[in-house]
GROMACS .gro file of C-alpha atoms in nm:
model
  207
    1MET     CA    1  -1.738   2.919   3.061
    2MET     CA    2  -1.376   3.022   3.097
    3ILE     CA    3  -1.296   2.705   3.068
    4PRO     CA    4  -1.438   2.518   2.854
    5LEU     CA    5  -1.293   2.738   2.677
    6ILE     CA    6  -1.006   2.746   2.737
    7GLY     CA    7  -1.002   2.401   2.656
    8CYS     CA    8  -1.133   2.481   2.362
    9SER     CA    9  -0.847   2.728   2.299
   10VAL     CA   10  -0.634   2.416   2.381
   11VAL     CA   11  -0.789   2.192   2.082
   12MET     CA   12  -0.830   2.505   1.853
   13VAL     CA   13  -0.433   2.602   1.839
   14ALA     CA   14  -0.303   2.214   1.862
   15VAL     CA   15  -0.555   2.110   1.565
   16LEU     CA   16  -0.398   2.463   1.373
   17ILE     CA   17  -0.041   2.290   1.395
   18GLU     CA   18  -0.131   1.984   1.304
   19ARG     CA   19  -0.329   2.069   0.974
   20GLY     CA   20  -0.135   2.366   0.911
   21LEU     CA   21   0.223   2.170   0.910
   22ALA     CA   22   0.018   1.863   0.702
   23PHE     CA   23  -0.123   2.120   0.462
   24TYR     CA   24   0.193   2.332   0.420
   25ARG     CA   25   0.386   1.960   0.328
   26ASN     CA   26   0.077   1.844   0.098
   27GLN     CA   27   0.181   2.204  -0.129
   28ARG     CA   28   0.484   2.200  -0.179
   29ILE     CA   29   0.403   1.845  -0.334
   30ASP     CA   30   0.488   1.958  -0.741
   31VAL     CA   31   0.180   1.813  -0.870
   32ARG     CA   32   0.195   1.916  -1.239
   33SER     CA   33   0.557   1.766  -1.257
   34LEU     CA   34   0.410   1.436  -1.100
   35ARG     CA   35   0.147   1.371  -1.368
   36GLN     CA   36   0.401   1.500  -1.608
   37GLN     CA   37   0.620   1.218  -1.469
   38VAL     CA   38   0.393   0.928  -1.443
   39THR     CA   39   0.190   1.007  -1.813
   40GLY     CA   40   0.584   1.016  -1.984
   41LEU     CA   41   0.659   0.702  -1.783
   42LEU     CA   42   0.392   0.578  -1.952
   43ALA     CA   43   0.469   0.680  -2.276
   44GLU     CA   44   0.812   0.533  -2.266
   45ASN     CA   45   0.651   0.164  -2.137
   46ARG     CA   46   0.764   0.191  -1.765
   47LEU     CA   47   0.493   0.197  -1.641
   48ALA     CA   48   0.671  -0.024  -1.272
   49GLU     CA   49   0.844   0.271  -1.249
   50ALA     CA   50   0.545   0.513  -1.286
   51ILE     CA   51   0.391   0.290  -1.020
   52THR     CA   52   0.683   0.283  -0.741
   53LEU     CA   53   0.719   0.710  -0.814
   54CYS     CA   54   0.323   0.726  -0.765
   55GLY     CA   55   0.446   0.539  -0.393
   56SER     CA   56   0.699   0.689  -0.318
   57THR     CA   57   0.535   1.055  -0.286
   58PRO     CA   58   0.341   1.133  -0.023
   59GLY     CA   59  -0.002   1.276  -0.114
   60PRO     CA   60  -0.384   1.285  -0.175
   61VAL     CA   61  -0.319   1.300  -0.606
   62SER     CA   62  -0.012   1.021  -0.572
   63ALA     CA   63  -0.206   0.754  -0.378
   64VAL     CA   64  -0.486   0.724  -0.637
   65LEU     CA   65  -0.251   0.752  -0.899
   66LEU     CA   66  -0.152   0.435  -0.828
   67VAL     CA   67  -0.452   0.273  -0.730
   68GLY     CA   68  -0.542   0.306  -1.064
   69LEU     CA   69  -0.203   0.235  -1.233
   70GLN     CA   70  -0.187  -0.085  -0.898
   71THR     CA   71  -0.573  -0.138  -1.143
   72TYR     CA   72  -0.464  -0.120  -1.479
   73GLN     CA   73  -0.153  -0.362  -1.403
   74ARG     CA   74  -0.372  -0.658  -1.244
   75VAL     CA   75  -0.650  -0.624  -1.566
   76ALA     CA   76  -0.380  -0.512  -1.867
   77THR     CA   77  -0.351  -0.856  -1.964
   78ARG     CA   78  -0.726  -1.011  -1.893
   79LYS     CA   79  -0.923  -1.007  -2.237
   80LEU     CA   80  -1.189  -0.712  -2.145
   81SER     CA   81  -1.319  -0.461  -2.393
   82THR     CA   82  -1.171  -0.100  -2.310
   83GLU     CA   83  -1.473   0.025  -2.191
   84THR     CA   84  -1.486  -0.201  -1.975
   85ARG     CA   85  -1.122  -0.170  -1.849
   86HIS     CA   86  -1.165   0.170  -1.851
   87LEU     CA   87  -1.473   0.137  -1.592
   88MET     CA   88  -1.270  -0.055  -1.432
   89ILE     CA   89  -0.964   0.173  -1.340
   90GLU     CA   90  -1.184   0.512  -1.305
   91LYS     CA   91  -1.381   0.308  -1.039
   92ALA     CA   92  -1.132   0.250  -0.835
   93MET     CA   93  -0.941   0.572  -0.792
   94ALA     CA   94  -1.332   0.676  -0.777
   95ASP     CA   95  -1.353   0.493  -0.496
   96TYR     CA   96  -1.061   0.591  -0.296
   97THR     CA   97  -1.078   0.894  -0.373
   98PRO     CA   98  -1.307   0.990  -0.109
   99GLN     CA   99  -1.068   0.826   0.150
  100ALA     CA  100  -0.770   0.970   0.022
  101VAL     CA  101  -0.909   1.367   0.088
  102HIS     CA  102  -1.023   1.197   0.429
  103ALA     CA  103  -0.701   1.217   0.502
  104CYS     CA  104  -0.672   1.604   0.431
  105GLU     CA  105  -1.051   1.635   0.617
  106LEU     CA  106  -0.889   1.532   0.956
  107ARG     CA  107  -0.995   1.683   1.309
  108LEU     CA  108  -1.093   1.978   1.033
  109ASN     CA  109  -1.435   1.915   1.236
  110TRP     CA  110  -1.264   2.038   1.561
  111LEU     CA  111  -1.234   2.340   1.444
  112ALA     CA  112  -1.588   2.331   1.288
  113THR     CA  113  -1.735   2.207   1.674
  114ILE     CA  114  -1.541   2.453   1.822
  115ALA     CA  115  -1.661   2.780   1.593
  116ASN     CA  116  -2.016   2.655   1.654
  117ILE     CA  117  -1.962   2.592   2.014
  118ALA     CA  118  -1.797   2.874   2.160
  119PRO     CA  119  -1.994   3.128   2.193
  120LEU     CA  120  -2.235   2.921   2.286
  121PHE     CA  121  -2.017   2.882   2.593
  122GLY     CA  122  -1.960   3.204   2.641
  123MET     CA  123  -2.322   3.330   2.566
  124THR     CA  124  -2.429   3.078   2.835
  125GLY     CA  125  -2.162   3.308   3.098
  126THR     CA  126  -2.289   3.604   2.977
  127VAL     CA  127  -2.603   3.518   3.150
  128THR     CA  128  -2.447   3.330   3.479
  129GLY     CA  129  -2.278   3.598   3.501
  130MET     CA  130  -2.617   3.825   3.454
  131ILE     CA  131  -2.717   3.588   3.796
  132ARG     CA  132  -2.489   3.625   3.899
  133SER     CA  133  -2.493   4.047   3.848
  134PHE     CA  134  -2.893   4.026   3.992
  135GLY     CA  135  -2.833   3.765   4.265
  136SER     CA  136  -2.570   4.012   4.474
  137LEU     CA  137  -2.796   4.337   4.383
  138SER     CA  138  -3.050   4.106   4.572
  139GLY     CA  139  -2.910   3.932   4.820
  140ALA     CA  140  -2.719   4.307   4.918
  141GLY     CA  141  -3.080   4.475   5.042
  142SER     CA  142  -2.931   4.830   4.783
  143LEU     CA  143  -2.733   4.976   4.440
  144ASP     CA  144  -2.410   4.853   4.497
  145ALA     CA  145  -2.275   4.881   4.134
  146GLY     CA  146  -1.909   4.717   4.244
  147VAL     CA  147  -2.108   4.411   4.320
  148VAL     CA  148  -2.280   4.427   3.988
  149GLY     CA  149  -2.029   4.533   3.796
  150ALA     CA  150  -1.809   4.254   3.904
  151GLY     CA  151  -2.101   4.021   3.723
  152ILE     CA  152  -2.167   4.249   3.429
  153SER     CA  153  -1.785   4.231   3.432
  154GLU     CA  154  -1.815   3.826   3.422
  155ALA     CA  155  -2.106   3.894   3.100
  156LEU     CA  156  -1.874   4.010   2.857
  157VAL     CA  157  -1.554   3.911   2.913
  158ALA     CA  158  -1.716   3.503   2.840
  159THR     CA  159  -1.914   3.694   2.573
  160ALA     CA  160  -1.557   3.786   2.377
  161ALA     CA  161  -1.348   3.526   2.474
  162GLY     CA  162  -1.642   3.263   2.305
  163LEU     CA  163  -1.666   3.539   1.987
  164ILE     CA  164  -1.280   3.545   1.932
  165VAL     CA  165  -1.238   3.129   2.036
  166ALA     CA  166  -1.483   3.078   1.726
  167LEU     CA  167  -1.388   3.348   1.534
  168PHE     CA  168  -0.993   3.145   1.485
  169SER     CA  169  -1.128   2.868   1.426
  170LEU     CA  170  -1.377   2.943   1.128
  171VAL     CA  171  -1.165   3.116   0.972
  172PRO     CA  172  -0.854   2.860   0.923
  173TYR     CA  173  -1.131   2.612   0.854
  174ASN     CA  174  -1.299   2.768   0.576
  175SER     CA  175  -0.934   2.867   0.449
  176PHE     CA  176  -0.830   2.490   0.488
  177MET     CA  177  -1.190   2.347   0.334
  178ASN     CA  178  -1.079   2.540   0.056
  179ARG     CA  179  -0.750   2.368   0.010
  180VAL     CA  180  -0.954   2.042   0.049
  181THR     CA  181  -1.163   2.154  -0.259
  182LYS     CA  182  -0.881   2.233  -0.460
  183ILE     CA  183  -0.713   1.895  -0.385
  184ASN     CA  184  -0.998   1.750  -0.464
  185LEU     CA  185  -1.007   1.908  -0.792
  186GLU     CA  186  -0.627   1.885  -0.867
  187ILE     CA  187  -0.742   1.453  -0.803
  188GLY     CA  188  -0.987   1.445  -1.020
  189GLU     CA  189  -0.701   1.667  -1.317
  190ALA     CA  190  -0.431   1.389  -1.246
  191ALA     CA  191  -0.719   1.064  -1.335
  192SER     CA  192  -0.853   1.255  -1.659
  193ASP     CA  193  -0.471   1.292  -1.694
  194LEU     CA  194  -0.362   0.921  -1.660
  195MET     CA  195  -0.692   0.742  -1.849
  196GLN     CA  196  -0.553   0.951  -2.135
  197ALA     CA  197  -0.172   0.813  -2.110
  198ILE     CA  198  -0.334   0.491  -1.974
  199THR     CA  199  -0.545   0.483  -2.359
  200ILE     CA  200  -0.250   0.525  -2.556
  201TYR     CA  201  -0.032   0.276  -2.356
  202HIS     CA  202  -0.239   0.011  -2.415
  203ASP     CA  203  -0.354   0.038  -2.695
  204GLU     CA  204   0.030   0.095  -2.841
  205HIS     CA  205   0.135  -0.213  -2.683
  206SER     CA  206  -0.171  -0.470  -2.710
  207ARG     CA  207  -0.101  -0.444  -3.059
   0.00000   0.00000   0.00000
């Protein structure tokens, strides 16, 4: 059972490094500053520059804002009611948000899976170790501490390894998922700010 546990640990380390770097890069993006810049550009009648800014800024928040701005650009000249226009923009951002968030959740399910199956591998190793111990004991026909101890040692090592791998998968998984939740909130706040800015921008330039 140590072979699949080693495989789980290798996958776990690879996912931790890849996702850790991804969240680190995303955390370096100043979302508050981005929101202020976008609303400021709209206030200055620089819609194209706001779109360019969002397109050149990585991250899920800028991606959702970009969809909202592009949708507004397409529907701004149509003869639509304010409510209909807002609904179209909000729907476009709401429809795209799961895709943006999904990019943050990539491979996190691997950590959850490893956290669930590693203890099972460990318990399986425990069972096989005990079977080996009692099998050796019955074959020897007499109590041999060395034979029994080898099987028990195998059982305990497998259990400990499974629990350690599960622990080092579960803790980062919860941490990453908390970060995903925060990104979701940031997207909602940014989308709300954008809708207010678009409302002001459209009212000023449709007179």
